[in-house]
PDB file of C-alpha atoms in Angstrom:
ATOM      1  CA  MET A1299      -8.306  19.411  -5.888  1.00 94.00           C
ATOM      2  CA  ALA A1300      -6.474  18.993  -2.599  1.00 97.00           C
ATOM      3  CA  ASP A1301      -2.800  18.729  -1.673  1.00 98.00           C
ATOM      4  CA  ALA A1302      -0.518  18.194   1.333  1.00 97.00           C
ATOM      5  CA  ASP A1303      -0.940  21.815   2.443  1.00 97.00           C
ATOM      6  CA  ASP A1304      -4.706  21.270   2.667  1.00 98.00           C
ATOM      7  CA  VAL A1305      -4.164  18.139   4.775  1.00 98.00           C
ATOM      8  CA  ARG A1306      -1.859  20.070   7.119  1.00 98.00           C
ATOM      9  CA  ARG A1307      -4.248  23.021   7.431  1.00 98.00           C
ATOM     10  CA  LEU A1308      -7.257  20.789   8.095  1.00 98.00           C
ATOM     11  CA  ALA A1309      -5.501  18.491  10.555  1.00 98.00           C
ATOM     12  CA  LEU A1310      -4.003  21.348  12.556  1.00 98.00           C
ATOM     13  CA  SER A1311      -7.389  23.069  12.766  1.00 97.00           C
ATOM     14  CA  LEU A1312      -8.685  20.194  14.916  1.00 96.00           C
ATOM     15  CA  PRO A1313      -8.215  20.179  18.709  1.00 95.00           C
ATOM     16  CA  HIS A1314      -5.234  18.490  20.378  1.00 96.00           C
ATOM     17  CA  VAL A1315      -3.547  17.509  17.112  1.00 97.00           C
ATOM     18  CA  VAL A1316       0.198  16.970  17.122  1.00 97.00           C
ATOM     19  CA  GLU A1317       2.284  16.970  13.954  1.00 97.00           C
ATOM     20  CA  ILE A1318       5.097  14.416  14.013  1.00 96.00           C
ATOM     21  CA  ASP A1319       8.373  15.469  12.374  1.00 94.00           C
ATOM     22  CA  SER A1320       8.417  13.820   8.955  1.00 91.00           C
ATOM     23  CA  ASP A1321       9.588  14.361   5.393  1.00 91.00           C
ATOM     24  CA  GLY A1322       5.889  14.390   4.541  1.00 95.00           C
ATOM     25  CA  PHE A1323       3.016  14.865   6.983  1.00 97.00           C
ATOM     26  CA  ASP A1324       1.979  12.823  10.013  1.00 98.00           C
ATOM     27  CA  PHE A1325      -0.796  13.874  12.394  1.00 98.00           C
ATOM     28  CA  ARG A1326      -1.885  12.335  15.672  1.00 98.00           C
ATOM     29  CA  VAL A1327      -4.477  12.920  18.344  1.00 97.00           C
ATOM     30  CA  GLY A1328      -4.300  11.222  21.730  1.00 94.00           C
ATOM     31  CA  ASN A1329      -1.027   9.635  20.508  1.00 95.00           C
ATOM     32  CA  LYS A1330      -2.905   7.853  17.682  1.00 97.00           C
ATOM     33  CA  GLY A1331      -2.302   8.518  14.001  1.00 97.00           C
ATOM     34  CA  PHE A1332      -5.275   9.593  11.914  1.00 98.00           C
ATOM     35  CA  VAL A1333      -3.731  10.911   8.669  1.00 98.00           C
ATOM     36  CA  TRP A1334      -0.179  10.683   7.305  1.00 98.00           C
ATOM     37  CA  SER A1335       1.849  10.578   4.080  1.00 98.00           C
ATOM     38  CA  TYR A1336       1.858   7.272   2.239  1.00 97.00           C
ATOM     39  CA  PRO A1337       5.186   5.465   2.725  1.00 95.00           C
ATOM     40  CA  GLU A1338       5.458   3.805  -0.675  1.00 94.00           C
ATOM     41  CA  ARG A1339       7.627   0.708  -0.744  1.00 89.00           C
ATOM     42  CA  LEU A1340       8.723  -0.647  -4.100  1.00 86.00           C
ATOM     43  CA  PRO A1341      10.758  -3.871  -4.270  1.00 88.00           C
ATOM     44  CA  GLY A1342      14.490  -3.224  -4.193  1.00 92.00           C
ATOM     45  CA  LYS A1343      14.092   0.514  -3.586  1.00 92.00           C
ATOM     46  CA  PRO A1344      14.136   2.670  -0.455  1.00 92.00           C
ATOM     47  CA  ARG A1345      10.827   3.800   1.023  1.00 91.00           C
ATOM     48  CA  VAL A1346       9.514   7.087  -0.407  1.00 93.00           C
ATOM     49  CA  LEU A1347       7.045   9.286   1.451  1.00 95.00           C
ATOM     50  CA  ARG A1348       4.345  10.301  -1.039  1.00 96.00           C
ATOM     51  CA  THR A1349       2.810  13.634  -0.069  1.00 97.00           C
ATOM     52  CA  ASP A1350       0.339  13.345  -2.947  1.00 98.00           C
ATOM     53  CA  ILE A1351      -1.264  10.360  -1.181  1.00 98.00           C
ATOM     54  CA  ALA A1352      -2.696  10.402   2.338  1.00 98.00           C
ATOM     55  CA  VAL A1353      -3.196   7.350   4.529  1.00 98.00           C
ATOM     56  CA  LEU A1354      -6.453   7.735   6.469  1.00 98.00           C
ATOM     57  CA  TYR A1355      -7.764   5.849   9.469  1.00 98.00           C
ATOM     58  CA  VAL A1356     -11.292   4.651   8.630  1.00 97.00           C
ATOM     59  CA  GLY A1357     -12.332   2.692  11.713  1.00 94.00           C
ATOM     60  CA  ASP A1358     -13.098  -0.783  10.427  1.00 96.00           C
ATOM     61  CA  GLU A1359     -12.969  -3.171   7.485  1.00 95.00           C
ATOM     62  CA  ALA A1360     -16.575  -2.491   6.456  1.00 96.00           C
ATOM     63  CA  GLU A1361     -15.927   1.237   6.048  1.00 96.00           C
ATOM     64  CA  LYS A1362     -12.667   0.508   4.254  1.00 97.00           C
ATOM     65  CA  GLN A1363     -14.388  -1.750   1.742  1.00 97.00           C
ATOM     66  CA  ALA A1364     -17.239   0.727   1.247  1.00 97.00           C
ATOM     67  CA  LEU A1365     -14.768   3.488   0.351  1.00 98.00           C
ATOM     68  CA  LEU A1366     -12.642   1.257  -1.896  1.00 98.00           C
ATOM     69  CA  LEU A1367     -15.642  -0.086  -3.800  1.00 97.00           C
ATOM     70  CA  GLY A1368     -17.688   3.118  -3.813  1.00 97.00           C
ATOM     71  CA  GLU A1369     -14.987   5.583  -4.841  1.00 97.00           C
ATOM     72  CA  PRO A1370     -12.130   3.691  -6.549  1.00 97.00           C
ATOM     73  CA  VAL A1371     -10.829   6.858  -8.209  1.00 97.00           C
ATOM     74  CA  LEU A1372     -10.149   8.359  -4.767  1.00 98.00           C
ATOM     75  CA  PHE A1373      -9.191   5.358  -2.639  1.00 98.00           C
ATOM     76  CA  PHE A1374      -6.902   2.355  -2.899  1.00 97.00           C
ATOM     77  CA  THR A1375      -5.031  -0.069  -0.681  1.00 97.00           C
ATOM     78  CA  THR A1376      -1.975  -2.332  -0.882  1.00 94.00           C
ATOM     79  CA  LEU A1377      -1.123  -5.774   0.480  1.00 91.00           C
ATOM     80  CA  GLY A1378       0.794  -4.170   3.357  1.00 89.00           C
ATOM     81  CA  TYR A1379      -2.461  -2.647   4.592  1.00 93.00           C
ATOM     82  CA  ASP A1380      -4.552  -5.832   4.436  1.00 93.00           C
ATOM     83  CA  GLY A1381      -6.559  -6.263   7.613  1.00 93.00           C
ATOM     84  CA  LEU A1382      -5.883  -2.711   8.783  1.00 97.00           C
ATOM     85  CA  PRO A1383      -8.599  -0.020   8.960  1.00 98.00           C
ATOM     86  CA  LEU A1384      -6.633   2.267   6.635  1.00 98.00           C
ATOM     87  CA  VAL A1385      -7.068   3.501   3.071  1.00 98.00           C
ATOM     88  CA  MET A1386      -4.888   5.534   0.774  1.00 98.00           C
ATOM     89  CA  LEU A1387      -6.424   8.686  -0.690  1.00 98.00           C
ATOM     90  CA  ARG A1388      -5.253  10.282  -3.951  1.00 98.00           C
ATOM     91  CA  LEU A1389      -5.147  13.953  -2.944  1.00 98.00           C
ATOM     92  CA  GLY A1390      -5.144  15.185  -6.542  1.00 98.00           C
ATOM     93  CA  GLU A1391      -8.544  13.562  -7.082  1.00 98.00           C
ATOM     94  CA  VAL A1392     -10.384  14.790  -3.977  1.00 98.00           C
ATOM     95  CA  THR A1393     -12.083  18.129  -3.352  1.00 98.00           C
ATOM     96  CA  VAL A1394     -11.140  20.137  -0.292  1.00 98.00           C
ATOM     97  CA  ASP A1395     -14.712  19.767   1.025  1.00 98.00           C
ATOM     98  CA  ARG A1396     -14.529  15.960   0.810  1.00 98.00           C
ATOM     99  CA  LEU A1397     -11.012  15.989   2.306  1.00 98.00           C
ATOM    100  CA  THR A1398     -12.346  18.057   5.214  1.00 98.00           C
ATOM    101  CA  GLU A1399     -15.010  15.423   5.876  1.00 97.00           C
ATOM    102  CA  LEU A1400     -12.522  12.539   5.656  1.00 98.00           C
ATOM    103  CA  VAL A1401      -9.853  14.126   7.871  1.00 98.00           C
ATOM    104  CA  THR A1402     -12.437  15.187  10.451  1.00 97.00           C
ATOM    105  CA  ASP A1403     -13.981  11.701  10.524  1.00 96.00           C
ATOM    106  CA  ALA A1404     -10.546  10.087  10.934  1.00 97.00           C
ATOM    107  CA  TRP A1405      -9.724  12.509  13.760  1.00 97.00           C
ATOM    108  CA  ARG A1406     -13.077  11.848  15.467  1.00 95.00           C
ATOM    109  CA  MET A1407     -12.501   8.074  15.424  1.00 95.00           C
ATOM    110  CA  ARG A1408      -9.015   8.374  16.925  1.00 96.00           C
ATOM    111  CA  ALA A1409      -9.519  11.213  19.430  1.00 95.00           C
ATOM    112  CA  PRO A1410     -10.138  10.342  23.076  1.00 92.00           C
ATOM    113  CA  GLU A1411     -13.859  10.405  23.839  1.00 88.00           C
ATOM    114  CA  ASP A1412     -13.688  13.560  25.990  1.00 84.00           C
ATOM    115  CA  ILE A1413     -11.986  15.483  23.160  1.00 82.00           C
ATOM    116  CA  ALA A1414     -14.075  14.123  20.266  1.00 76.00           C
ATOM    117  CA  GLY A1415     -17.316  14.651  22.173  1.00 72.00           C
ATOM    118  CA  ALA A1416     -16.509  18.340  22.604  1.00 65.00           C
ATOM    119  CA  VAL A1417     -16.394  18.927  18.830  1.00 67.00           C
TER     120      VAL A1417
END
């Protein structure tokens, strides 16, 4: 199973990735986020960055729904993410191989065309 260290290693292995200073993890390419720690918000409590859950950019609503319906053990969403092409991934449930695929796909969708095309 994967963890925050795997996310960091995978994200930083991709070209032109910048890590934003955070209590968790937050990675960008071309100034666009592609994977970061889940900022959990519970009513009446301060926000908590969950490093056991990654927020992933997935491109569009169709892909989001496919992941949520196809792999509900791995993926979930919350009301705050309605209408956004983002899913939450339970790192403790995903293999490193699958995480590699997901992080790379998220990076590819967010990277400028000249960078993504080179990989």
